Amino acid sequence: MNTAEMTAKIADGKGFIAALDQSGGSTPKALKGYGVEEGAWSNDEEMFGLIHEMRSRIISSPSFTGDKVIGAILFERTMDGQVGGKPTPQALIDKGVVPFLKIDKGLEDEANGVQMMKPMPGLDTLLARAKSLGVFGTKERSVINLANREGIAAIVAQQFEVGQQVLAAGLVPMLEPEINIKSAERAECDAILLEETLKALDAMPGDDKVMLKLSIPAKPGLYDPLVDHPRVLRVVALSGGFSRADACTELAKNRGMIASFSRALLSDLRRGMTDAEFDASLGEAIGEIYTASTEKTAA
């Protein structure tokens, strides 16, 4: 796939985006869910080796193809590694899956009800390396916990500022201002985020497009204006702590939104499975998430 083909697949393809980008503090939790306890490694290199083994197994699985998985988000170490003797982005492209890279370096402490992204030193160098490896786009996450307009406006401004840096490097940014689905002010957060994001989209220079990765809104259909906005390539949804069944049920109520799930995709996979069991379990999860992304129900 060349860049034009990847753009078309992300804009119009039927399917969803797999999030394979657990990093840092979330890696031990991801490995535990996979059936690997913390005592199984003695240093970070061994830990990251185990998580790469898991991701390689997923990407190599016969059920993981571009027919239903149109994209995949990678952690930096995964991007720099290999799957089946090929650089990971190329292994994805060969299966018809568009590669993305997680670029944020984690979250600041909460202020004004939100957690901004930490500084990203060396981002331009990372973006250039990603592009040279065939990566199509990036993903950067921040978190909204309370309906504080000042905080949410700051989150949106930071996301779009980083997004412009990504666009300047020739990649497509996936902006992820996640709303904590456990927040008592979730619906109010959704509404403020919608208003601030529309303002930022309308103020974008040029004619480039961004992607949005958002928590599934409390009110189905709330983000329709973002789905329809001319500066948005695609709106994808994170599972945000919902079980796969609940995430799929809620996602299916939202026109134009497709999944970009991590835990909800990987929750049933175990290291001790045979390859046949692993592929069957992954295929079942892919099928459920694909259906919720492509077959919508009445709210």
Coordinates of N, CA, C and O in Angstrom, one line a residue, residues 127-272:
L127 N 9.4 11.1 14.4 CA 8.5 11.1 13.3 C 9.2 10.8 12.0 O 8.6 10.1 11.1
A128 N 10.4 11.3 11.8 CA 11.2 11.0 10.6 C 11.5 9.5 10.5 O 11.4 8.9 9.4
R129 N 11.8 8.9 11.6 CA 12.1 7.5 11.6 C 10.9 6.7 11.3 O 10.9 5.7 10.5
A130 N 9.8 7.1 11.9 CA 8.5 6.4 11.6 C 8.2 6.4 10.1 O 7.8 5.4 9.5
K131 N 8.3 7.6 9.6 CA 7.9 7.7 8.2 C 8.8 6.9 7.3 O 8.4 6.3 6.3
S132 N 10.1 6.8 7.6 CA 11.1 6.0 6.8 C 10.7 4.5 6.9 O 11.1 3.8 6.0
L133 N 10.0 4.1 8.0 CA 9.7 2.7 8.1 C 8.3 2.4 7.5 O 7.8 1.3 7.6
G134 N 7.6 3.4 6.9 CA 6.4 3.2 6.3 C 5.2 3.4 7.2 O 4.0 3.1 6.8
V135 N 5.4 4.0 8.4 CA 4.2 4.3 9.2 C 3.4 5.4 8.6 O 3.9 6.4 8.0
F136 N 2.1 5.3 8.7 CA 1.1 6.2 8.1 C 0.8 7.4 9.0 O 0.6 8.5 8.6
G137 N 0.6 7.1 10.3 CA 0.1 8.1 11.2 C 0.5 7.9 12.7 O 1.3 6.9 13.0
T138 N 0.1 8.8 13.6 CA 0.5 8.7 15.0 C -0.7 8.7 15.9 O -1.8 9.0 15.4
K139 N -0.5 8.5 17.1 CA -1.5 8.6 18.1 C -0.9 9.2 19.4 O 0.1 8.8 19.8
E140 N -1.7 10.2 20.0 CA -1.2 10.8 21.2 C -2.4 11.0 22.2 O -3.4 11.4 21.8
R141 N -2.2 10.5 23.4 CA -3.3 10.4 24.4 C -3.1 11.4 25.5 O -2.0 11.5 26.1
S142 N -4.2 12.1 25.9 CA -4.3 12.8 27.1 C -5.7 12.4 27.7 O -6.5 11.7 27.1
V143 N -5.9 12.8 29.0 CA -7.1 12.3 29.7 C -7.9 13.5 30.4 O -7.3 14.4 31.0
I144 N -9.2 13.4 30.2 CA -10.2 14.3 30.8 C -10.9 13.6 31.9 O -11.6 12.6 31.7
N145 N -10.9 14.2 33.1 CA -11.6 13.6 34.3 C -12.8 14.4 34.7 O -13.7 13.8 35.3
L146 N -12.8 15.7 34.5 CA -13.8 16.5 35.0 C -14.2 17.5 33.9 O -13.5 17.9 33.0
A147 N -15.5 18.0 34.1 CA -16.0 19.0 33.1 C -15.6 20.4 33.3 O -16.3 21.3 33.6
N148 N -14.2 20.6 33.3 CA -13.6 21.9 33.5 C -13.3 22.4 32.1 O -12.4 21.9 31.4
R149 N -14.0 23.5 31.7 CA -13.8 24.0 30.3 C -12.4 24.4 30.1 O -11.8 24.2 29.0
E150 N -11.8 25.1 31.1 CA -10.4 25.6 30.9 C -9.4 24.4 30.7 O -8.6 24.4 29.8
G151 N -9.6 23.4 31.5 CA -8.8 22.2 31.3 C -9.0 21.5 30.0 O -8.0 21.1 29.3
I152 N -10.2 21.3 29.6 CA -10.5 20.7 28.3 C -10.0 21.5 27.1 O -9.5 20.9 26.2
A153 N -10.2 22.8 27.2 CA -9.7 23.6 26.1 C -8.2 23.5 26.0 O -7.6 23.5 24.9
A154 N -7.5 23.4 27.1 CA -6.0 23.3 27.1 C -5.6 21.9 26.5 O -4.6 21.8 25.7
I155 N -6.4 20.9 26.9 CA -6.1 19.5 26.3 C -6.2 19.6 24.8 O -5.4 19.1 24.0
V156 N -7.3 20.2 24.3 CA -7.6 20.2 22.8 C -6.5 21.1 22.2 O -6.0 20.7 21.1
A157 N -6.1 22.2 22.7 CA -5.1 23.0 22.1 C -3.8 22.2 22.0 O -3.1 22.3 21.0
Q158 N -3.4 21.5 23.1 CA -2.2 20.7 23.0 C -2.2 19.6 22.0 O -1.3 19.4 21.2
Q159 N -3.4 18.9 21.9 CA -3.5 17.9 20.9 C -3.4 18.4 19.5 O -2.7 17.8 18.7
F160 N -4.0 19.5 19.2 CA -3.9 20.1 17.9 C -2.5 20.7 17.6 O -2.1 20.6 16.4
E161 N -1.8 21.2 18.6 CA -0.5 21.7 18.4 C 0.5 20.5 18.0 O 1.2 20.6 17.1
V162 N 0.4 19.4 18.7 CA 1.2 18.2 18.4 C 0.7 17.7 17.0 O 1.6 17.3 16.2
G163 N -0.6 17.7 16.7 CA -1.1 17.3 15.5 C -0.5 18.0 14.3 O -0.1 17.5 13.3
Q164 N -0.3 19.4 14.4 CA 0.3 20.1 13.4 C 1.8 19.7 13.2 O 2.3 19.7 12.0
Q165 N 2.5 19.4 14.2 CA 3.9 19.0 14.1 C 3.9 17.6 13.4 O 4.8 17.4 12.5
V166 N 3.0 16.8 13.6 CA 2.9 15.5 12.9 C 2.6 15.7 11.5 O 3.2 15.1 10.6
L167 N 1.6 16.5 11.2 CA 1.3 16.8 9.8 C 2.5 17.4 9.0 O 2.7 17.0 7.8
A168 N 3.2 18.2 9.7 CA 4.4 18.8 9.0 C 5.5 17.8 8.7 O 6.3 18.0 7.8
A169 N 5.4 16.6 9.4 CA 6.4 15.6 9.1 C 5.8 14.6 8.1 O 6.5 13.6 7.8
G170 N 4.6 14.9 7.6 CA 4.1 14.0 6.5 C 3.3 12.8 7.0 O 3.1 11.9 6.2
L171 N 2.9 12.9 8.3 CA 2.1 11.8 8.8 C 0.7 12.3 9.2 O 0.5 13.5 9.3
V172 N -0.2 11.4 9.5 CA -1.5 11.8 9.9 C -1.7 11.6 11.4 O -1.6 10.5 11.9
P173 N -2.1 12.6 12.1 CA -2.2 12.5 13.6 C -3.6 12.0 14.0 O -4.6 12.4 13.4
M174 N -3.6 11.1 14.9 CA -4.8 10.6 15.6 C -4.8 11.2 17.0 O -4.0 10.8 17.9
L175 N -5.6 12.2 17.2 CA -5.7 12.9 18.4 C -6.6 12.2 19.4 O -7.7 11.9 19.1
E176 N -6.1 12.0 20.6 CA -6.8 11.2 21.6 C -7.0 11.9 22.9 O -6.3 11.6 23.9
P177 N -8.0 12.8 23.0 CA -8.3 13.4 24.3 C -9.4 12.5 25.0 O -10.6 12.7 24.9
E178 N -8.9 11.5 25.7 CA -9.8 10.4 26.3 C -10.6 11.0 27.5 O -10.0 11.7 28.3
I179 N -11.9 10.7 27.5 CA -12.7 11.1 28.6 C -12.8 9.9 29.5 O -13.2 8.8 29.0
N180 N -12.5 10.0 30.8 CA -12.7 8.9 31.8 C -14.1 8.5 31.9 O -15.0 9.3 32.3
I181 N -14.4 7.3 31.4 CA -15.9 6.9 31.4 C -16.4 6.7 32.8 O -17.6 6.5 33.0
K182 N -15.6 6.7 33.8 CA -16.0 6.5 35.2 C -16.3 7.9 35.8 O -16.7 8.0 37.0
S183 N -16.0 9.0 35.1 CA -16.3 10.3 35.6 C -17.7 10.6 35.9 O -18.6 10.2 35.1
A184 N -18.0 11.2 37.0 CA -19.4 11.5 37.4 C -19.9 12.6 36.4 O -21.1 12.9 36.3
E185 N -19.0 13.3 35.7 CA -19.3 14.4 34.8 C -19.1 14.0 33.4 O -18.9 14.9 32.5
R186 N -19.2 12.7 33.1 CA -18.9 12.2 31.7 C -19.7 12.9 30.6 O -19.1 13.4 29.7
A187 N -21.0 13.0 30.8 CA -21.8 13.6 29.7 C -21.4 15.1 29.5 O -21.4 15.6 28.4
E188 N -21.2 15.8 30.6 CA -20.8 17.2 30.5 C -19.4 17.3 29.8 O -19.2 18.2 29.0
C189 N -18.5 16.4 30.2 CA -17.2 16.4 29.5 C -17.3 16.2 28.0 O -16.7 16.9 27.2
D190 N -18.2 15.2 27.6 CA -18.5 15.0 26.2 C -18.9 16.2 25.5 O -18.4 16.5 24.4
A191 N -19.8 17.0 26.1 CA -20.4 18.1 25.4 C -19.3 19.2 25.2 O -19.2 19.9 24.2
I192 N -18.5 19.5 26.3 CA -17.5 20.5 26.2 C -16.4 20.1 25.2 O -16.0 20.9 24.4
L193 N -16.0 18.8 25.2 CA -15.0 18.4 24.3 C -15.5 18.5 22.8 O -14.7 19.0 22.0
L194 N -16.7 18.2 22.6 CA -17.3 18.4 21.2 C -17.2 19.9 20.8 O -16.7 20.2 19.7
E195 N -17.6 20.8 21.7 CA -17.5 22.2 21.3 C -16.1 22.7 21.1 O -15.8 23.4 20.1
E196 N -15.2 22.3 21.9 CA -13.8 22.8 21.8 C -13.1 22.1 20.6 O -12.3 22.8 19.9
T197 N -13.4 20.9 20.3 CA -12.8 20.2 19.2 C -13.3 20.8 17.8 O -12.6 21.0 16.9
L198 N -14.6 21.1 17.8 CA -15.2 21.7 16.6 C -14.5 23.1 16.3 O -14.2 23.4 15.2
K199 N -14.3 23.9 17.4 CA -13.6 25.2 17.2 C -12.2 25.0 16.7 O -11.8 25.7 15.8
A200 N -11.5 24.0 17.2 CA -10.1 23.8 16.8 C -10.1 23.3 15.3 O -9.2 23.7 14.6
L201 N -11.0 22.4 15.0 CA -11.1 21.9 13.6 C -11.3 23.1 12.6 O -10.7 23.2 11.6
D202 N -12.3 23.9 13.0 CA -12.6 25.1 12.1 C -11.5 26.0 12.0 O -11.4 26.8 10.9
A203 N -10.6 26.1 13.0 CA -9.5 27.0 12.9 C -8.2 26.5 12.3 O -7.2 27.2 12.1
M204 N -8.2 25.2 11.9 CA -7.1 24.6 11.3 C -6.6 25.3 10.0 O -7.5 25.5 9.1
P205 N -5.4 25.5 9.8 CA -4.9 26.1 8.6 C -4.8 25.0 7.5 O -4.9 23.9 7.8
G206 N -4.7 25.5 6.2 CA -4.5 24.5 5.1 C -5.7 23.6 4.9 O -6.9 24.0 5.3
D207 N -5.5 22.5 4.4 CA -6.6 21.5 4.1 C -6.3 20.1 4.6 O -6.9 19.2 4.2
D208 N -5.3 20.0 5.5 CA -4.9 18.6 6.0 C -6.1 18.1 6.9 O -6.9 18.9 7.4
K209 N -6.1 16.8 7.1 CA -7.1 16.2 7.9 C -6.4 15.5 9.1 O -5.3 15.0 9.0
V210 N -7.2 15.4 10.2 CA -6.7 14.7 11.4 C -7.7 13.5 11.6 O -8.8 13.5 11.1
M211 N -7.3 12.6 12.5 CA -8.2 11.6 13.0 C -8.4 11.9 14.5 O -7.6 12.6 15.1
L212 N -9.6 11.4 15.0 CA -9.9 11.6 16.4 C -10.1 10.2 17.0 O -10.9 9.4 16.4
K213 N -9.5 10.0 18.2 CA -9.8 8.8 18.9 C -10.4 9.2 20.2 O -9.8 9.9 21.1
L214 N -11.7 8.9 20.4 CA -12.5 9.4 21.5 C -13.2 8.3 22.3 O -13.4 7.2 21.8
S215 N -13.4 8.6 23.6 CA -14.3 7.7 24.4 C -15.7 7.7 23.8 O -16.2 8.7 23.3
I216 N -16.3 6.5 23.9 CA -17.7 6.4 23.3 C -18.6 7.4 24.2 O -18.5 7.4 25.4
P217 N -19.3 8.3 23.5 CA -20.1 9.3 24.3 C -21.2 8.7 25.0 O -21.8 7.7 24.7
A218 N -21.5 9.3 26.2 CA -22.7 8.9 27.0 C -24.0 9.0 26.2 O -24.9 8.2 26.4
K219 N -24.1 10.0 25.3 CA -25.3 10.2 24.5 C -25.0 9.7 23.1 O -24.2 10.3 22.4
P220 N -25.6 8.6 22.6 CA -25.3 8.1 21.3 C -25.5 9.2 20.2 O -26.5 10.0 20.3
G221 N -24.6 9.2 19.3 CA -24.7 10.2 18.2 C -24.2 11.6 18.4 O -24.2 12.4 17.5
L222 N -23.7 11.8 19.7 CA -23.3 13.2 20.0 C -22.1 13.6 19.1 O -22.1 14.8 18.8
Y223 N -21.3 12.7 18.7 CA -20.1 13.1 17.9 C -20.4 13.1 16.4 O -19.4 13.2 15.6
D224 N -21.6 13.0 16.0 CA -21.9 13.0 14.5 C -21.3 14.2 13.8 O -20.8 14.1 12.7
P225 N -21.3 15.4 14.5 CA -20.7 16.6 13.8 C -19.2 16.4 13.5 O -18.6 17.0 12.6
L226 N -18.5 15.6 14.4 CA -17.1 15.3 14.2 C -16.9 14.3 13.0 O -16.0 14.4 12.2
V227 N -17.8 13.3 13.0 CA -17.8 12.3 11.9 C -17.9 13.0 10.6 O -17.3 12.6 9.6
D228 N -18.8 14.0 10.5 CA -19.1 14.7 9.3 C -18.2 15.8 8.9 O -18.3 16.4 7.8
H229 N -17.3 16.2 9.8 CA -16.5 17.4 9.6 C -15.5 17.2 8.5 O -14.8 16.1 8.4
P230 N -15.3 18.1 7.6 CA -14.5 18.0 6.4 C -13.0 17.8 6.8 O -12.2 17.4 5.9
R231 N -12.6 18.2 8.0 CA -11.2 18.2 8.4 C -10.9 16.9 9.1 O -9.7 16.7 9.7
V232 N -11.8 16.0 9.3 CA -11.7 14.7 10.0 C -11.6 13.5 9.1 O -12.6 13.3 8.3
L233 N -10.5 12.8 9.1 CA -10.4 11.6 8.2 C -11.2 10.5 8.7 O -11.9 9.8 7.9
R234 N -11.2 10.2 10.0 CA -12.0 9.2 10.6 C -12.1 9.4 12.1 O -11.2 9.9 12.7
V235 N -13.2 9.0 12.7 CA -13.4 9.0 14.2 C -13.4 7.6 14.7 O -14.2 6.8 14.2
V236 N -12.5 7.3 15.6 CA -12.4 6.0 16.2 C -12.7 6.1 17.7 O -12.5 7.1 18.3
A237 N -13.1 4.9 18.2 CA -13.5 4.9 19.6 C -12.5 4.0 20.4 O -12.2 2.9 20.0
L238 N -12.2 4.4 21.6 CA -11.4 3.5 22.5 C -12.4 2.8 23.5 O -13.6 3.3 23.7
S239 N -12.0 1.7 24.0 CA -13.0 0.9 24.8 C -13.0 1.5 26.2 O -14.0 1.3 26.9
G240 N -11.9 2.1 26.7 CA -11.9 2.9 27.9 C -12.3 2.1 29.2 O -12.7 2.8 30.2
G241 N -12.1 0.8 29.2 CA -12.5 0.1 30.5 C -13.7 -0.7 30.3 O -14.1 -1.5 31.2
F242 N -14.5 -0.5 29.3 CA -15.7 -1.3 29.0 C -15.3 -2.7 28.7 O -14.2 -2.9 28.1
S243 N -16.1 -3.7 29.1 CA -15.8 -5.0 28.6 C -16.0 -5.0 27.1 O -16.6 -4.1 26.5
R244 N -15.6 -6.1 26.4 CA -15.7 -6.1 24.9 C -17.2 -6.1 24.6 O -17.6 -5.3 23.7
A245 N -18.0 -6.8 25.3 CA -19.5 -6.9 24.9 C -20.1 -5.5 25.1 O -20.8 -5.0 24.2
D246 N -19.8 -4.8 26.2 CA -20.4 -3.5 26.5 C -19.8 -2.5 25.5 O -20.6 -1.6 25.0
A247 N -18.5 -2.5 25.2 CA -17.9 -1.6 24.3 C -18.5 -1.7 22.9 O -18.9 -0.7 22.3
C248 N -18.7 -2.9 22.5 CA -19.3 -3.2 21.2 C -20.8 -2.7 21.1 O -21.2 -2.1 20.1
T249 N -21.5 -3.0 22.2 CA -22.9 -2.5 22.2 C -23.0 -1.0 22.1 O -23.8 -0.5 21.4
E250 N -22.2 -0.3 22.9 CA -22.2 1.2 22.9 C -21.7 1.7 21.6 O -22.3 2.7 21.0
L251 N -20.6 1.1 21.0 CA -20.1 1.6 19.8 C -21.1 1.5 18.7 O -21.2 2.4 17.8
A252 N -21.8 0.4 18.6 CA -22.8 0.2 17.5 C -23.9 1.2 17.5 O -24.6 1.4 16.5
K253 N -24.1 2.0 18.5 CA -25.1 3.0 18.6 C -24.6 4.3 17.9 O -25.4 5.3 17.8
N254 N -23.3 4.4 17.5 CA -22.8 5.6 17.1 C -22.4 5.5 15.6 O -21.4 4.9 15.3
R255 N -23.1 6.2 14.8 CA -22.9 6.2 13.3 C -21.5 6.8 13.0 O -21.0 7.8 13.5
G256 N -20.8 6.1 12.1 CA -19.5 6.6 11.6 C -18.3 6.4 12.5 O -17.2 6.6 12.1
M257 N -18.5 5.9 13.7 CA -17.4 5.6 14.6 C -17.0 4.2 14.5 O -17.9 3.3 14.5
I258 N -15.7 3.9 14.4 CA -15.2 2.6 14.4 C -14.3 2.4 15.6 O -13.9 3.3 16.2
A259 N -14.1 1.1 15.9 CA -13.3 0.8 17.1 C -11.8 1.0 16.9 O -11.3 0.9 15.9
S260 N -11.2 1.4 18.1 CA -9.7 1.3 18.2 C -9.5 0.7 19.6 O -9.1 1.5 20.5
F261 N -9.7 -0.6 19.7 CA -9.7 -1.2 21.1 C -8.4 -1.9 21.4 O -7.7 -2.4 20.5
S262 N -8.1 -1.9 22.6 CA -6.9 -2.6 23.1 C -7.3 -3.7 24.0 O -7.4 -4.9 23.6
R263 N -7.6 -3.4 25.3 CA -8.0 -4.5 26.2 C -9.2 -5.3 25.7 O -9.3 -6.5 25.9
A264 N -10.2 -4.6 25.1 CA -11.4 -5.3 24.7 C -11.1 -6.2 23.5 O -11.8 -7.2 23.2
L265 N -9.9 -6.0 22.8 CA -9.5 -6.9 21.7 C -8.7 -8.1 22.3 O -8.9 -9.2 21.8
L266 N -7.9 -7.8 23.3 CA -6.9 -8.8 23.7 C -7.3 -9.6 24.9 O -6.5 -10.5 25.3
S267 N -8.4 -9.3 25.5 CA -8.7 -9.8 26.9 C -8.8 -11.3 27.0 O -8.5 -11.8 28.1
D268 N -9.1 -12.0 26.0 CA -9.2 -13.4 26.0 C -8.0 -14.2 25.6 O -8.0 -15.5 25.6
L269 N -6.9 -13.5 25.2 CA -5.8 -14.2 24.7 C -4.8 -14.6 25.8 O -4.6 -13.9 26.8
R270 N -4.3 -15.8 25.7 CA -3.4 -16.3 26.7 C -2.1 -17.0 26.1 O -2.2 -17.6 25.1
R271 N -1.0 -16.8 26.8 CA 0.3 -17.3 26.2 C 0.2 -18.8 26.1 O 0.8 -19.4 25.1
G272 N -0.5 -19.5 27.0 CA -0.5 -21.0 27.0 C -1.4 -21.6 25.9 O -1.4 -22.8 25.8

